[in-house]
């Protein structure tokens, strides 16, 4: 019959290998040769069988029943706004930036990945890309002055919280690279990256989208 990934576990086939992210454990895993016996649809891993199924079952990452289809991450972006001419910012935008810092600091006081993901807005498929990009440009100008530093997870969380406070949304994408392993995340709207260089992202395969 085959097994299904449990809620909170997402996977992607990379060449002959299977890469997974376990949101509950805040962990990434790789099963070399695990692409065999994996049923996918539109890039999403739906069902496991054979040796791959046995390994994932042993790791405790499967459920008895299939779940609702997870959001499929968008294709890698081909443009970025981070090199655009800085936009003028308003006092209200600065206040929203400071509010985003408060949101992220509060989330970081908790353990695990879920509190951080919770600072993001619900994805609005009707989001206007131009407005989202303009907001990201404003945030990009504000960011160096905000009292919060961190790697890609924190930087992306700050931008997502800022967009939520602005009544906007975007895709928060998590990607992986194998051999050597590396994980990264970024924010994008359609094919435009809002907080990173597209050249850097080319090495990653999207595995999860918030």
CSV table of C-alpha atoms in Angstrom, one decimal:
chain,number,residue,atom,x,y,z
A,1,UNK,CA,0.0,0.0,0.0
A,2,UNK,CA,2.8,2.4,0.8
A,3,UNK,CA,3.2,5.0,3.6
A,4,UNK,CA,2.6,8.7,3.9
A,5,UNK,CA,4.7,11.4,5.4
A,6,UNK,CA,3.3,12.6,8.7
A,7,UNK,CA,2.1,16.2,9.2
A,8,UNK,CA,5.0,18.6,9.6
A,9,UNK,CA,7.4,16.5,7.4
A,10,UNK,CA,8.1,17.6,3.9
A,11,UNK,CA,10.3,16.0,1.3
A,12,UNK,CA,11.8,16.6,-2.1
A,13,UNK,CA,13.7,14.4,-4.5
A,14,UNK,CA,17.2,15.7,-5.5
A,15,UNK,CA,18.7,13.5,-8.1
A,16,UNK,CA,18.7,10.0,-6.8
A,17,UNK,CA,18.4,11.1,-3.1
A,18,UNK,CA,15.5,12.0,-0.9
A,19,UNK,CA,15.8,15.1,1.4
A,20,UNK,CA,13.4,15.8,4.2
A,21,UNK,CA,12.6,18.6,6.7
A,22,UNK,CA,10.9,17.8,10.0
A,23,UNK,CA,9.3,21.0,11.2
A,24,UNK,CA,8.4,19.6,14.6
A,25,UNK,CA,12.0,18.5,15.3
A,26,UNK,CA,13.6,21.5,13.5
A,27,UNK,CA,15.8,19.0,11.6
A,28,UNK,CA,16.8,18.1,8.1
A,29,UNK,CA,17.5,14.6,6.9
A,30,UNK,CA,18.9,13.0,3.7
A,31,UNK,CA,18.3,9.4,2.5
A,32,UNK,CA,20.9,8.6,-0.2
A,33,UNK,CA,19.3,6.7,-3.0
A,34,UNK,CA,15.9,7.4,-1.5
A,35,UNK,CA,14.3,8.6,-4.7
A,36,UNK,CA,13.5,5.0,-5.6
A,37,UNK,CA,10.0,4.1,-4.4
A,38,UNK,CA,8.8,7.6,-4.0
A,39,UNK,CA,5.6,8.8,-5.7
A,40,UNK,CA,5.5,12.5,-6.5
A,41,UNK,CA,3.0,14.9,-8.0
A,42,UNK,CA,3.9,18.4,-9.2
A,43,UNK,CA,7.1,18.0,-7.3
A,44,UNK,CA,5.5,17.1,-4.0
A,45,UNK,CA,6.3,13.7,-2.4
A,46,UNK,CA,3.0,11.9,-1.8
A,47,UNK,CA,3.7,8.3,-1.0
A,48,UNK,CA,6.6,6.0,-0.1
A,49,UNK,CA,7.3,2.3,-0.8
A,50,UNK,CA,10.1,-0.2,-0.8
A,51,UNK,CA,13.4,0.3,1.0
A,52,UNK,CA,12.7,4.1,1.2
A,53,UNK,CA,9.4,3.5,3.0
A,54,UNK,CA,11.1,1.1,5.5
A,55,UNK,CA,13.8,3.7,6.3
A,56,UNK,CA,11.4,6.6,6.8
A,57,UNK,CA,9.0,4.4,8.9
A,58,UNK,CA,11.9,3.5,11.1
A,59,UNK,CA,12.8,7.1,11.5
A,60,UNK,CA,9.2,7.8,12.8
A,61,UNK,CA,8.3,10.2,10.0
A,62,UNK,CA,5.2,8.5,8.6
A,63,UNK,CA,1.5,8.4,9.3
A,64,UNK,CA,-1.1,5.8,8.7
A,65,UNK,CA,-3.1,8.0,6.4
A,66,UNK,CA,-2.5,10.5,3.7
A,67,UNK,CA,-2.8,14.2,4.7
A,68,UNK,CA,-4.1,17.2,2.8
A,69,UNK,CA,-1.7,18.2,0.0
A,70,UNK,CA,1.0,20.5,1.3
A,71,UNK,CA,1.7,23.8,-0.5
A,72,UNK,CA,4.2,23.2,-3.3
A,73,UNK,CA,7.1,25.6,-3.1
A,74,UNK,CA,7.3,28.0,-6.1
A,75,UNK,CA,10.1,27.8,-8.6
A,76,UNK,CA,13.4,29.5,-7.8
A,77,UNK,CA,13.2,33.3,-8.3
A,78,UNK,CA,14.9,34.8,-11.3
A,79,UNK,CA,15.0,38.5,-10.1
A,80,UNK,CA,15.8,40.3,-6.9
A,81,UNK,CA,15.0,43.7,-5.4
A,82,UNK,CA,17.9,44.0,-3.1
A,83,UNK,CA,20.1,45.9,-5.5
A,84,UNK,CA,17.3,48.4,-6.5
A,85,UNK,CA,17.6,52.1,-5.7
A,86,UNK,CA,16.7,52.5,-2.0
A,87,UNK,CA,13.2,53.9,-1.6
A,88,UNK,CA,12.1,56.6,0.9
A,89,UNK,CA,10.5,55.3,4.0
A,90,UNK,CA,7.9,56.8,6.3
A,91,UNK,CA,7.7,56.9,10.0
A,92,UNK,CA,4.9,54.4,9.9
A,93,UNK,CA,7.2,51.9,8.1
A,94,UNK,CA,9.9,52.4,10.7
A,95,UNK,CA,7.3,51.6,13.4
A,96,UNK,CA,6.4,48.4,11.5
A,97,UNK,CA,10.0,47.4,11.3
A,98,UNK,CA,10.5,47.8,15.0
A,99,UNK,CA,7.3,45.8,15.6
A,100,UNK,CA,8.7,43.1,13.4
A,101,UNK,CA,11.8,43.0,15.7
A,102,UNK,CA,9.5,42.6,18.7
A,103,UNK,CA,7.6,39.8,17.0
A,104,UNK,CA,10.8,37.8,16.1
A,105,UNK,CA,12.4,38.3,19.5
A,106,UNK,CA,9.3,37.0,21.2
A,107,UNK,CA,9.3,34.0,18.9
A,108,UNK,CA,13.0,33.3,19.6
A,109,UNK,CA,12.3,33.0,23.3
A,110,UNK,CA,10.3,29.8,22.5
A,111,UNK,CA,11.9,26.6,21.3
A,112,UNK,CA,11.6,25.0,17.9
A,113,UNK,CA,10.7,26.3,14.5
A,114,UNK,CA,6.9,26.7,14.8
A,115,UNK,CA,7.0,29.9,16.9
A,116,UNK,CA,9.2,31.6,14.3
A,117,UNK,CA,7.1,30.4,11.4
A,118,UNK,CA,4.0,31.9,13.2
A,119,UNK,CA,5.2,35.5,12.7
A,120,UNK,CA,4.4,35.1,9.0
A,121,UNK,CA,1.1,36.2,7.5
A,122,UNK,CA,-1.3,33.7,5.9
A,123,UNK,CA,-0.5,33.5,2.2
A,124,UNK,CA,-2.9,35.6,0.1
A,125,UNK,CA,-2.9,34.3,-3.4
A,126,UNK,CA,-4.3,37.7,-4.5
A,127,UNK,CA,-1.3,39.5,-3.1
A,128,UNK,CA,-0.2,42.3,-5.5
A,129,UNK,CA,3.4,41.6,-6.4
A,130,UNK,CA,4.3,45.3,-7.0
A,131,UNK,CA,3.0,46.4,-3.5
A,132,UNK,CA,4.9,43.5,-1.8
A,133,UNK,CA,8.1,44.4,-3.7
A,134,UNK,CA,7.7,48.1,-2.7
A,135,UNK,CA,7.3,47.1,1.0
A,136,UNK,CA,10.3,44.8,0.8
A,137,UNK,CA,12.4,47.7,-0.7
A,138,UNK,CA,11.4,49.9,2.3
A,139,UNK,CA,12.2,47.1,4.7
A,140,UNK,CA,15.6,46.6,3.0
A,141,UNK,CA,16.4,50.2,3.7
A,142,UNK,CA,15.3,50.0,7.3
A,143,UNK,CA,16.9,46.7,8.2
A,144,UNK,CA,20.5,47.8,8.8
A,145,UNK,CA,19.2,50.1,11.6
A,146,UNK,CA,17.0,47.5,13.3
A,147,UNK,CA,18.3,46.1,16.6
A,148,UNK,CA,18.2,42.5,15.5
A,149,UNK,CA,20.8,40.4,13.7
A,150,UNK,CA,20.7,36.8,12.5
A,151,UNK,CA,21.1,34.3,9.7
A,152,UNK,CA,18.7,33.7,6.9
A,153,UNK,CA,15.9,32.4,9.2
A,154,UNK,CA,15.9,35.5,11.4
A,155,UNK,CA,16.2,37.8,8.4
A,156,UNK,CA,13.4,36.2,6.6
A,157,UNK,CA,11.2,36.1,9.7
A,158,UNK,CA,11.7,39.8,10.2
A,159,UNK,CA,10.6,40.5,6.6
A,160,UNK,CA,7.6,38.2,6.9
A,161,UNK,CA,6.5,39.9,10.1
A,162,UNK,CA,7.0,43.3,8.5
A,163,UNK,CA,4.8,42.2,5.5
A,164,UNK,CA,2.1,40.9,7.9
A,165,UNK,CA,2.1,44.2,9.7
A,166,UNK,CA,1.7,45.9,6.3
A,167,UNK,CA,-1.3,43.8,5.4
A,168,UNK,CA,0.8,41.9,2.7
A,169,UNK,CA,2.1,38.4,2.2
A,170,UNK,CA,4.7,36.5,0.3
A,171,UNK,CA,6.2,33.0,0.1
A,172,UNK,CA,8.7,32.0,2.7
A,173,UNK,CA,10.7,29.3,1.0
A,174,UNK,CA,13.1,26.8,2.6
A,175,UNK,CA,15.7,25.1,0.4
A,176,UNK,CA,18.4,22.4,0.7
A,177,UNK,CA,21.6,21.6,-1.1
A,178,UNK,CA,23.2,18.1,-0.9
A,179,UNK,CA,26.8,17.0,-1.0
A,180,UNK,CA,27.9,19.1,0.9
A,181,UNK,CA,24.6,19.6,2.8
A,182,UNK,CA,23.4,23.1,3.4
A,183,UNK,CA,20.0,24.6,4.2
A,184,UNK,CA,18.8,28.1,3.5
A,185,UNK,CA,15.6,30.1,3.4
A,186,UNK,CA,14.4,33.3,1.7
A,187,UNK,CA,11.3,35.3,0.9
A,188,UNK,CA,9.8,35.7,-2.6
A,189,UNK,CA,6.8,36.9,-4.5
A,190,UNK,CA,6.2,35.2,-7.8
A,191,UNK,CA,9.6,35.1,-9.5
A,192,UNK,CA,11.1,37.9,-7.4
A,193,UNK,CA,13.3,37.4,-4.4
A,194,UNK,CA,12.8,40.0,-1.7
A,195,UNK,CA,15.9,39.4,0.5
A,196,UNK,CA,18.7,37.6,-1.3
A,197,UNK,CA,20.7,37.3,-4.5
A,198,UNK,CA,19.2,34.8,-7.0
A,199,UNK,CA,22.7,33.6,-7.9
A,200,UNK,CA,23.1,32.3,-4.3
A,201,UNK,CA,19.7,30.6,-4.5
A,202,UNK,CA,20.5,28.7,-7.7
A,203,UNK,CA,22.3,25.9,-5.7
A,204,UNK,CA,19.2,25.1,-3.6
A,205,UNK,CA,16.1,23.0,-4.2
A,206,UNK,CA,13.0,24.2,-2.5
A,207,UNK,CA,11.6,21.7,0.0
A,208,UNK,CA,9.0,23.7,2.0
A,209,UNK,CA,7.0,26.9,1.6
A,210,UNK,CA,5.2,28.8,4.4
